[in-house]
Amino acid sequence: MSVDLDPVTLSKKQVGEAAAAMVQSGSIVGLGTGSTAAFMIQALGARLRSGELQDIRGITTSFQGEVLARECGIPLTSLDVVDAIDIAIDGADEVDPNLNLIKGGGAAHFQEKLVESFARQFVVIVDSGKLVEKLNLNFLLPVEVVPKALNPVAIAIEKLGGQPTLRMGVKKAGPVVTDQGNLILDVKFPNGIDNPAELEQTLNNIPGVLENGLFVGMTDLVLVGEVVDGKPNVREIRK
């Protein structure tokens, strides 16, 4: 591994490689989005090129992942033509002690939830800074909204006690637009989220909401990249 990487980035690389090592030949693999997932996709491509891994097909959760997977030589397929996904691997923005997640920092949580709910095994790869005691205290909850419903949805969220903010682009003028052509409301609940399962359902029942970033009861395994005594380490957390 490159000595140029700082310990935190190196731990992300190691956890991505550890997840990629779980993939078996002949598998259908859900390919996540984000910096840690990118290391996993690169590691899968390296295993394919070396001949260690054969006959896999990937299903991506974003245009970003699709571009990277093609660059790495990973054959792609879609949910339309497979019966199931053997393993899905993705990052998360927060992980609570019950392995519930907040995802959507990259505005891809709709496709991520679609792919990962279809997987026989869902493996989450994170650095130790993503482990929290309670969701939403540090990271905002993304809610994907049909553009015409933006104001009614914001009002409904405020009635639930949330504080919604339209996500704006960083290097473009105007709001972030998802791969589905929708907008993102980033929501803060001042005291965090006490009941993720209930809130996930409540938000998705608001007309105009496509999906929110709560992933409840989906995670089978969390691989945590952490720095111990100045060295990168990978730790497992299971249900």
Coordinates of N, CA and C in Angstrom, one line a residue, residues 15-238:
V15 N -10.2 -1.1 4.7 CA -11.6 -1.6 4.9 C -12.3 -1.9 3.6
G16 N -12.0 -1.0 2.6 CA -12.5 -1.3 1.3 C -12.0 -2.6 0.7
E17 N -10.7 -2.8 0.9 CA -10.1 -4.1 0.4 C -10.6 -5.3 1.1
A18 N -10.8 -5.1 2.5 CA -11.3 -6.2 3.3 C -12.7 -6.6 2.8
A19 N -13.6 -5.6 2.4 CA -14.9 -6.0 1.9 C -14.8 -6.6 0.6
A20 N -13.9 -6.1 -0.3 CA -13.8 -6.7 -1.6 C -13.3 -8.1 -1.5
A21 N -12.6 -8.5 -0.5 CA -12.1 -9.8 -0.4 C -13.2 -10.8 0.0
M22 N -14.3 -10.3 0.4 CA -15.5 -11.1 0.8 C -16.2 -11.6 -0.4
V23 N -16.0 -11.0 -1.6 CA -16.8 -11.3 -2.8 C -16.2 -12.6 -3.4
Q24 N -17.1 -13.5 -3.8 CA -16.8 -14.7 -4.4 C -17.0 -14.7 -5.9
S25 N -16.3 -15.5 -6.6 CA -16.5 -15.7 -8.0 C -18.0 -16.1 -8.3
G26 N -18.5 -15.6 -9.4 CA -19.9 -15.9 -9.8 C -20.9 -15.1 -9.1
S27 N -20.5 -14.0 -8.3 CA -21.5 -13.3 -7.5 C -22.0 -12.1 -8.3
I28 N -23.2 -11.7 -7.9 CA -23.8 -10.4 -8.3 C -23.6 -9.5 -7.1
V29 N -22.9 -8.3 -7.4 CA -22.4 -7.5 -6.3 C -23.0 -6.1 -6.4
G30 N -23.6 -5.6 -5.3 CA -24.1 -4.2 -5.3 C -22.9 -3.3 -4.9
L31 N -22.7 -2.3 -5.8 CA -21.5 -1.5 -5.6 C -21.9 -0.1 -5.1
G32 N -21.5 0.3 -3.9 CA -21.9 1.5 -3.3 C -21.2 2.7 -3.8
T33 N -21.5 3.8 -3.2 CA -21.1 5.2 -3.6 C -20.3 5.8 -2.5
G34 N -19.3 6.6 -2.8 CA -18.6 7.4 -1.8 C -17.1 7.0 -1.8
S35 N -16.3 7.7 -1.0 CA -14.8 7.5 -1.0 C -14.4 6.1 -0.6
T36 N -15.0 5.6 0.5 CA -14.6 4.3 1.0 C -15.1 3.2 0.0
A37 N -16.3 3.4 -0.5 CA -16.8 2.4 -1.5 C -15.9 2.4 -2.8
A38 N -15.3 3.6 -3.1 CA -14.5 3.7 -4.3 C -13.2 2.8 -4.1
F39 N -12.7 2.7 -2.9 CA -11.5 1.8 -2.6 C -12.0 0.4 -2.8
M40 N -13.2 0.0 -2.4 CA -13.7 -1.3 -2.6 C -13.8 -1.7 -4.1
I41 N -14.4 -0.8 -4.9 CA -14.5 -1.0 -6.3 C -13.2 -1.2 -7.0
Q42 N -12.2 -0.4 -6.6 CA -10.9 -0.5 -7.2 C -10.2 -1.8 -6.8
A43 N -10.5 -2.3 -5.6 CA -9.9 -3.6 -5.1 C -10.6 -4.7 -5.9
L44 N -11.9 -4.6 -6.1 CA -12.6 -5.7 -6.9 C -12.0 -5.7 -8.3
G45 N -11.8 -4.6 -8.9 CA -11.2 -4.6 -10.2 C -9.8 -5.2 -10.3
A46 N -9.0 -5.0 -9.2 CA -7.7 -5.6 -9.1 C -7.8 -7.1 -9.0
R47 N -8.7 -7.6 -8.2 CA -8.9 -9.0 -8.1 C -9.3 -9.6 -9.4
L48 N -10.1 -8.9 -10.2 CA -10.5 -9.4 -11.5 C -9.4 -9.5 -12.5
R49 N -8.6 -8.4 -12.5 CA -7.4 -8.4 -13.4 C -6.4 -9.4 -13.1
S50 N -6.2 -9.8 -11.8 CA -5.2 -10.8 -11.4 C -5.7 -12.2 -11.7
G51 N -7.0 -12.4 -11.9 CA -7.6 -13.7 -12.1 C -8.0 -14.4 -10.8
E52 N -7.8 -13.7 -9.7 CA -8.2 -14.3 -8.4 C -9.7 -14.4 -8.3
L53 N -10.4 -13.4 -9.0 CA -11.9 -13.4 -9.0 C -12.4 -13.4 -10.4
Q54 N -13.4 -14.2 -10.6 CA -13.9 -14.4 -12.0 C -15.5 -14.3 -12.0
D55 N -16.0 -13.9 -13.1 CA -17.4 -14.1 -13.4 C -18.3 -13.3 -12.4
I56 N -17.9 -12.1 -12.0 CA -18.8 -11.3 -11.2 C -19.5 -10.3 -12.1
R57 N -20.7 -9.8 -11.6 CA -21.3 -8.7 -12.3 C -21.7 -7.7 -11.2
G58 N -21.6 -6.4 -11.4 CA -21.9 -5.4 -10.5 C -23.2 -4.7 -10.8
I59 N -23.8 -4.2 -9.8 CA -25.0 -3.3 -9.9 C -24.7 -2.0 -9.1
T60 N -24.6 -0.9 -9.8 CA -24.1 0.3 -9.2 C -25.3 1.1 -8.5
T61 N -25.0 2.0 -7.6 CA -26.0 2.8 -6.9 C -25.9 4.2 -7.3
S62 N -25.1 4.6 -8.3 CA -25.0 6.0 -8.7 C -24.2 6.0 -10.0
F63 N -24.3 7.2 -10.7 CA -23.5 7.4 -11.9 C -22.0 7.4 -11.6
Q64 N -21.7 7.9 -10.5 CA -20.3 7.9 -10.0 C -19.7 6.5 -9.9
G65 N -20.5 5.6 -9.3 CA -20.0 4.2 -9.2 C -20.0 3.5 -10.5
E66 N -20.9 3.9 -11.4 CA -20.9 3.2 -12.7 C -19.7 3.6 -13.5
V67 N -19.3 4.9 -13.5 CA -18.1 5.3 -14.2 C -16.9 4.6 -13.6
L68 N -16.7 4.6 -12.3 CA -15.6 4.0 -11.7 C -15.5 2.5 -11.9
A69 N -16.7 1.8 -11.9 CA -16.7 0.3 -12.1 C -16.2 0.0 -13.5
R70 N -16.7 0.8 -14.5 CA -16.3 0.6 -15.9 C -14.8 0.8 -16.0
E71 N -14.3 1.9 -15.4 CA -12.8 2.1 -15.4 C -12.0 1.0 -14.8
C72 N -12.6 0.3 -13.8 CA -11.9 -0.8 -13.2 C -12.1 -2.2 -13.8
G73 N -12.9 -2.2 -14.9 CA -13.1 -3.4 -15.7 C -14.1 -4.3 -15.0
I74 N -15.1 -3.8 -14.2 CA -16.1 -4.7 -13.6 C -17.3 -4.7 -14.5
P75 N -17.7 -5.9 -15.0 CA -18.9 -6.0 -15.9 C -20.1 -5.6 -15.0
L76 N -21.1 -4.9 -15.7 CA -22.2 -4.4 -15.0 C -23.5 -5.0 -15.5
T77 N -24.5 -5.1 -14.6 CA -25.8 -5.5 -15.0 C -26.8 -4.6 -14.3
S78 N -28.1 -5.0 -14.2 CA -29.1 -4.1 -13.6 C -30.1 -5.0 -12.8
L79 N -30.9 -4.4 -12.0 CA -31.9 -5.1 -11.2 C -33.0 -5.7 -12.1
D80 N -33.1 -5.2 -13.3 CA -34.1 -5.7 -14.2 C -33.9 -7.1 -14.7
V81 N -32.6 -7.6 -14.6 CA -32.3 -8.9 -15.2 C -31.7 -9.9 -14.2
V82 N -31.7 -9.6 -12.9 CA -31.2 -10.5 -12.0 C -32.3 -10.9 -11.0
D83 N -32.2 -12.1 -10.4 CA -33.1 -12.5 -9.4 C -32.8 -12.0 -8.0
A84 N -31.5 -11.8 -7.7 CA -31.1 -11.3 -6.4 C -29.7 -10.8 -6.5
I85 N -29.3 -10.1 -5.5 CA -27.9 -9.6 -5.3 C -27.3 -10.5 -4.2
D86 N -26.1 -11.0 -4.5 CA -25.5 -11.9 -3.5 C -24.9 -11.1 -2.3
I87 N -24.3 -10.0 -2.6 CA -23.7 -9.1 -1.6 C -23.7 -7.7 -2.1
A88 N -24.1 -6.8 -1.2 CA -24.0 -5.3 -1.5 C -23.0 -4.7 -0.5
I89 N -22.1 -3.8 -1.0 CA -21.1 -3.2 -0.1 C -21.2 -1.7 -0.3
D90 N -21.3 -1.0 0.8 CA -21.5 0.5 0.7 C -21.0 1.1 2.0
G91 N -20.8 2.4 1.9 CA -20.4 3.2 3.1 C -21.7 3.7 3.8
A92 N -21.5 4.5 4.8 CA -22.6 5.2 5.5 C -22.0 6.5 6.2
D93 N -22.9 7.4 6.4 CA -22.6 8.6 7.1 C -22.6 8.5 8.6
E94 N -23.5 7.7 9.1 CA -23.6 7.4 10.5 C -24.1 6.0 10.7
V95 N -23.6 5.3 11.8 CA -24.0 4.0 12.2 C -24.2 4.0 13.7
D96 N -25.4 3.6 14.1 CA -25.7 3.6 15.5 C -25.5 2.2 16.1
P97 N -25.6 2.0 17.4 CA -25.3 0.7 18.0 C -26.1 -0.4 17.6
N98 N -27.3 -0.2 17.0 CA -28.2 -1.2 16.5 C -27.9 -1.4 15.0
L99 N -26.9 -0.8 14.4 CA -26.5 -0.9 13.0 C -27.5 -0.3 12.1
N100 N -28.3 0.6 12.6 CA -29.1 1.5 11.8 C -28.2 2.6 11.2
L101 N -28.5 3.1 10.0 CA -27.7 4.0 9.3 C -28.4 5.3 8.9
I102 N -27.6 6.3 8.8 CA -28.0 7.5 7.9 C -27.0 7.4 6.7
K103 N -27.6 7.5 5.5 CA -26.9 7.5 4.3 C -27.4 8.7 3.4
G104 N -26.7 9.0 2.4 CA -27.2 10.1 1.5 C -26.4 11.3 1.4
G105 N -25.2 11.3 2.0 CA -24.3 12.4 1.9 C -23.9 12.7 0.4
G106 N -24.0 11.6 -0.4 CA -23.7 11.8 -1.8 C -25.0 11.9 -2.7
A107 N -26.1 12.0 -2.0 CA -27.4 12.2 -2.7 C -27.8 11.0 -3.5
A108 N -27.3 9.8 -3.1 CA -27.6 8.6 -3.9 C -28.4 7.6 -3.1
H109 N -29.0 8.0 -2.0 CA -29.6 7.0 -1.0 C -30.8 6.3 -1.6
F110 N -31.5 6.9 -2.6 CA -32.7 6.1 -3.2 C -32.2 4.9 -3.9
Q111 N -31.2 5.1 -4.8 CA -30.7 3.9 -5.5 C -29.9 2.9 -4.6
E112 N -29.2 3.5 -3.5 CA -28.6 2.7 -2.6 C -29.5 1.8 -1.8
K113 N -30.6 2.3 -1.4 CA -31.6 1.5 -0.6 C -32.3 0.5 -1.5
L114 N -32.5 0.9 -2.8 CA -33.1 -0.1 -3.7 C -32.2 -1.3 -3.9
V115 N -31.0 -1.0 -4.2 CA -30.0 -2.1 -4.4 C -29.8 -2.9 -3.1
E116 N -29.5 -2.2 -2.0 CA -29.1 -2.9 -0.8 C -30.2 -3.7 -0.1
S117 N -31.5 -3.3 -0.3 CA -32.6 -4.1 0.2 C -32.8 -5.3 -0.6
F118 N -32.3 -5.4 -1.8 CA -32.4 -6.6 -2.7 C -31.3 -7.6 -2.4
A119 N -30.3 -7.2 -1.6 CA -29.1 -8.1 -1.4 C -29.3 -9.1 -0.3
R120 N -28.8 -10.3 -0.5 CA -28.8 -11.3 0.5 C -27.9 -11.0 1.7
Q121 N -26.9 -10.2 1.5 CA -26.0 -9.7 2.5 C -25.6 -8.3 2.2
F122 N -25.7 -7.4 3.2 CA -25.4 -6.0 3.1 C -24.3 -5.7 4.1
V123 N -23.1 -5.4 3.5 CA -21.9 -5.1 4.3 C -21.7 -3.6 4.2
V124 N -21.5 -2.9 5.4 CA -21.3 -1.5 5.5 C -19.8 -1.3 5.8
I125 N -19.2 -0.4 5.1 CA -17.7 -0.1 5.3 C -17.6 1.4 5.7
V126 N -17.0 1.7 6.9 CA -16.9 3.0 7.4 C -15.6 3.2 8.1
D127 N -15.2 4.4 8.4 CA -14.1 4.7 9.3 C -14.8 4.9 10.7
S128 N -14.0 4.9 11.7 CA -14.5 4.8 13.1 C -15.2 6.1 13.4
G129 N -15.0 7.2 12.7 CA -15.7 8.5 13.0 C -17.1 8.4 12.7
K130 N -17.6 7.4 11.9 CA -19.0 7.3 11.5 C -19.8 6.6 12.6
L131 N -19.2 6.0 13.6 CA -19.9 5.3 14.7 C -20.5 6.3 15.7
V132 N -21.8 6.3 15.9 CA -22.4 7.3 16.8 C -23.3 6.5 17.8
E133 N -23.6 7.2 18.9 CA -24.6 6.6 19.9 C -26.0 6.9 19.5
K134 N -26.3 7.9 18.7 CA -27.6 8.3 18.3 C -27.6 9.0 17.0
L135 N -28.4 8.6 16.0 CA -28.4 9.2 14.7 C -28.9 10.6 14.7
N136 N -28.3 11.4 13.8 CA -28.7 12.7 13.4 C -28.3 13.8 14.4
L137 N -27.5 13.4 15.4 CA -26.9 14.5 16.3 C -25.8 15.2 15.6
N138 N -25.1 14.5 14.7 CA -24.0 15.2 14.0 C -24.2 15.3 12.5
F139 N -24.9 14.4 11.9 CA -25.1 14.4 10.4 C -26.6 14.6 10.1
L140 N -26.8 15.5 9.1 CA -28.2 15.8 8.7 C -28.8 14.6 8.0
L141 N -30.1 14.4 8.1 CA -30.8 13.3 7.4 C -31.3 13.8 6.1
P142 N -30.8 13.2 5.0 CA -31.3 13.6 3.6 C -32.7 13.0 3.3
V143 N -33.5 13.8 2.7 CA -34.8 13.4 2.3 C -34.9 13.8 0.8
E144 N -35.1 12.9 -0.1 CA -35.2 13.2 -1.5 C -36.7 13.5 -1.9
V145 N -36.9 14.7 -2.5 CA -38.2 15.2 -2.7 C -38.4 15.6 -4.2
V146 N -39.6 15.2 -4.7 CA -40.0 15.7 -6.1 C -40.1 17.2 -6.0
P147 N -39.5 17.9 -7.0 CA -39.3 19.3 -7.0 C -40.6 20.1 -6.7
K148 N -41.7 19.7 -7.3 CA -43.0 20.4 -7.2 C -43.5 20.3 -5.7
A149 N -43.1 19.3 -5.0 CA -43.6 19.1 -3.7 C -42.7 19.6 -2.6
L150 N -41.7 20.4 -3.0 CA -40.7 20.8 -2.0 C -41.2 21.6 -0.8
N151 N -42.1 22.6 -1.1 CA -42.6 23.4 0.0 C -43.6 22.6 0.9
P152 N -44.5 21.8 0.3 CA -45.4 21.0 1.2 C -44.7 20.0 2.0
V153 N -43.6 19.4 1.5 CA -42.9 18.4 2.2 C -42.1 19.1 3.3
A154 N -41.5 20.3 3.1 CA -40.8 21.0 4.1 C -41.7 21.4 5.3
I155 N -42.9 21.8 5.0 CA -43.9 22.1 6.0 C -44.2 20.9 6.8
A156 N -44.5 19.7 6.2 CA -44.8 18.5 6.9 C -43.7 18.1 7.8
I157 N -42.4 18.2 7.3 CA -41.3 17.8 8.1 C -41.2 18.8 9.4
E158 N -41.4 20.0 9.2 CA -41.4 21.0 10.3 C -42.4 20.6 11.4
K159 N -43.6 20.1 10.9 CA -44.6 19.7 11.9 C -44.2 18.4 12.7
L160 N -43.2 17.7 12.1 CA -42.7 16.5 12.8 C -41.6 16.9 13.8
G161 N -41.2 18.2 13.8 CA -40.1 18.7 14.7 C -38.8 18.8 14.0
G162 N -38.8 18.6 12.7 CA -37.5 18.6 11.9 C -37.3 20.0 11.4
Q163 N -36.0 20.3 11.1 CA -35.6 21.6 10.5 C -35.0 21.3 9.2
P164 N -35.8 21.4 8.1 CA -35.3 21.1 6.7 C -34.5 22.2 6.1
T165 N -33.5 21.9 5.3 CA -32.7 22.9 4.6 C -32.4 22.3 3.2
L166 N -32.7 23.1 2.1 CA -32.5 22.6 0.8 C -31.0 22.5 0.5
R167 N -30.5 21.4 0.1 CA -29.1 21.2 -0.2 C -28.7 21.9 -1.5
M168 N -27.7 22.7 -1.3 CA -27.2 23.5 -2.5 C -26.0 23.0 -3.0
G169 N -25.7 23.2 -4.3 CA -24.5 22.7 -5.0 C -23.3 23.5 -4.5
V170 N -22.1 22.8 -4.5 CA -20.9 23.4 -4.1 C -20.2 24.1 -5.2
K171 N -20.1 23.5 -6.4 CA -19.4 24.1 -7.5 C -20.4 24.4 -8.6
K172 N -21.6 24.6 -8.3 CA -22.6 25.0 -9.3 C -23.6 26.0 -8.6
A173 N -24.3 26.8 -9.3 CA -25.3 27.7 -8.8 C -26.6 26.9 -8.7
G174 N -27.3 27.0 -7.6 CA -28.6 26.3 -7.4 C -28.4 25.0 -6.6
P175 N -29.6 24.3 -6.4 CA -29.6 23.2 -5.6 C -29.0 21.9 -6.2
V176 N -28.6 21.0 -5.3 CA -28.2 19.7 -5.8 C -29.4 18.9 -6.4
V177 N -29.1 18.3 -7.6 CA -30.1 17.5 -8.2 C -29.7 16.1 -8.2
T178 N -30.5 15.2 -7.8 CA -30.2 13.7 -7.7 C -30.2 13.1 -9.1
D179 N -29.7 11.8 -9.1 CA -29.7 11.1 -10.4 C -31.1 10.9 -10.9
Q180 N -32.1 11.0 -10.0 CA -33.5 10.8 -10.4 C -34.2 12.2 -10.8
G181 N -33.4 13.3 -10.7 CA -33.9 14.6 -11.1 C -34.7 15.2 -10.0
N182 N -34.4 14.8 -8.7 CA -35.2 15.4 -7.6 C -34.2 16.3 -6.8
L183 N -34.8 16.8 -5.7 CA -34.0 17.7 -4.8 C -33.8 17.0 -3.4
I184 N -32.9 17.6 -2.6 CA -32.6 17.0 -1.3 C -32.9 18.0 -0.2
L185 N -33.7 17.6 0.7 CA -33.8 18.4 2.0 C -33.0 17.7 3.0
D186 N -32.1 18.4 3.6 CA -31.3 17.9 4.7 C -31.9 18.3 6.0
V187 N -32.3 17.4 6.9 CA -33.1 17.6 8.0 C -32.4 17.4 9.3
K188 N -32.5 18.3 10.2 CA -32.0 18.2 11.6 C -33.1 18.1 12.6
F189 N -33.1 17.0 13.4 CA -34.0 16.9 14.5 C -33.1 17.3 15.7
P190 N -33.5 18.3 16.5 CA -32.6 18.9 17.5 C -32.1 17.9 18.5
N191 N -32.9 16.9 18.9 CA -32.5 16.0 19.9 C -32.1 14.6 19.3
G192 N -31.8 14.6 18.0 CA -31.5 13.4 17.3 C -32.8 12.5 17.0
I193 N -32.6 11.3 16.5 CA -33.7 10.5 16.1 C -33.8 9.3 17.2
D194 N -34.9 9.4 17.9 CA -35.2 8.4 18.9 C -35.7 7.0 18.4
N195 N -36.5 7.1 17.3 CA -37.1 5.9 16.8 C -36.9 5.9 15.3
P196 N -35.7 5.4 14.8 CA -35.4 5.4 13.4 C -36.4 4.7 12.5
A197 N -36.9 3.5 13.0 CA -37.9 2.8 12.1 C -39.2 3.5 11.9
E198 N -39.7 4.1 13.0 CA -40.9 4.9 12.9 C -40.7 6.1 12.0
L199 N -39.6 6.8 12.2 CA -39.4 8.0 11.4 C -39.2 7.7 9.9
E200 N -38.5 6.6 9.6 CA -38.3 6.2 8.2 C -39.6 6.1 7.5
Q201 N -40.5 5.4 8.2 CA -41.8 5.1 7.6 C -42.7 6.4 7.5
T202 N -42.6 7.2 8.5 CA -43.4 8.4 8.5 C -43.0 9.4 7.4
L203 N -41.7 9.6 7.3 CA -41.2 10.5 6.2 C -41.6 9.9 4.8
N204 N -41.4 8.6 4.6 CA -41.7 8.1 3.3 C -43.2 8.1 3.0
N205 N -44.1 8.3 4.0 CA -45.5 8.4 3.8 C -46.0 9.8 3.4
I206 N -45.0 10.8 3.5 CA -45.4 12.2 3.1 C -45.4 12.3 1.6
P207 N -46.6 12.7 1.0 CA -46.7 12.8 -0.5 C -45.6 13.7 -1.0
G208 N -44.9 13.2 -2.0 CA -43.8 14.0 -2.6 C -42.4 13.6 -2.2
V209 N -42.3 12.7 -1.1 CA -41.0 12.2 -0.7 C -40.8 10.9 -1.5
L210 N -39.6 10.8 -2.2 CA -39.3 9.6 -2.8 C -38.6 8.6 -1.9
E211 N -37.7 9.1 -1.1 CA -37.0 8.2 -0.1 C -36.2 9.1 0.9
N212 N -35.9 8.5 2.0 CA -35.1 9.2 3.0 C -33.9 8.4 3.3
G213 N -32.9 9.0 4.0 CA -31.6 8.4 4.2 C -31.5 7.5 5.5
L214 N -32.6 7.1 6.1 CA -32.6 6.1 7.2 C -32.6 4.7 6.6
F215 N -31.6 3.9 7.0 CA -31.5 2.5 6.6 C -31.7 1.7 7.9
V216 N -32.8 1.1 8.1 CA -33.2 0.5 9.4 C -33.3 -1.0 9.3
G217 N -32.5 -1.7 10.1 CA -32.6 -3.2 10.1 C -32.1 -3.9 8.8
M218 N -31.3 -3.2 8.1 CA -30.8 -3.8 6.8 C -29.4 -4.3 6.9
T219 N -28.6 -3.9 7.8 CA -27.2 -4.1 7.9 C -26.9 -5.5 8.5
D220 N -26.1 -6.3 7.8 CA -25.6 -7.6 8.3 C -24.3 -7.5 9.0
L221 N -23.4 -6.7 8.5 CA -22.0 -6.6 9.0 C -21.5 -5.2 8.7
V222 N -20.8 -4.7 9.7 CA -20.1 -3.4 9.6 C -18.6 -3.6 9.7
L223 N -17.8 -3.2 8.7 CA -16.4 -3.3 8.7 C -15.9 -1.8 9.0
V224 N -15.2 -1.7 10.1 CA -14.7 -0.4 10.6 C -13.2 -0.2 10.4
G225 N -12.9 0.8 9.6 CA -11.5 1.1 9.5 C -11.1 2.1 10.5
E226 N -10.1 1.8 11.3 CA -9.7 2.6 12.4 C -8.2 2.7 12.5
V227 N -7.7 3.7 13.2 CA -6.3 3.8 13.5 C -6.0 3.4 14.9
V228 N -5.2 2.4 15.1 CA -4.8 1.9 16.5 C -3.3 2.0 16.6
D229 N -2.9 2.8 17.6 CA -1.5 3.0 17.8 C -0.7 3.5 16.6
G230 N -1.5 4.4 15.9 CA -0.9 5.0 14.7 C -0.9 4.1 13.4
K231 N -1.5 2.9 13.5 CA -1.6 2.0 12.4 C -3.0 1.7 12.0
P232 N -3.3 1.5 10.7 CA -4.7 1.2 10.3 C -5.1 -0.2 10.7
N233 N -6.3 -0.4 11.0 CA -6.9 -1.7 11.5 C -8.3 -1.8 11.0
V234 N -8.8 -3.0 10.8 CA -10.1 -3.3 10.4 C -10.8 -4.1 11.4
R235 N -11.9 -3.6 11.9 CA -12.7 -4.3 13.0 C -14.1 -4.6 12.5
E236 N -14.6 -5.8 12.9 CA -16.0 -6.2 12.5 C -17.0 -6.0 13.6
I237 N -18.2 -5.5 13.2 CA -19.3 -5.4 14.1 C -20.5 -6.1 13.4
R238 N -21.0 -7.1 14.1 CA -22.1 -7.9 13.6 C -23.4 -7.7 14.4

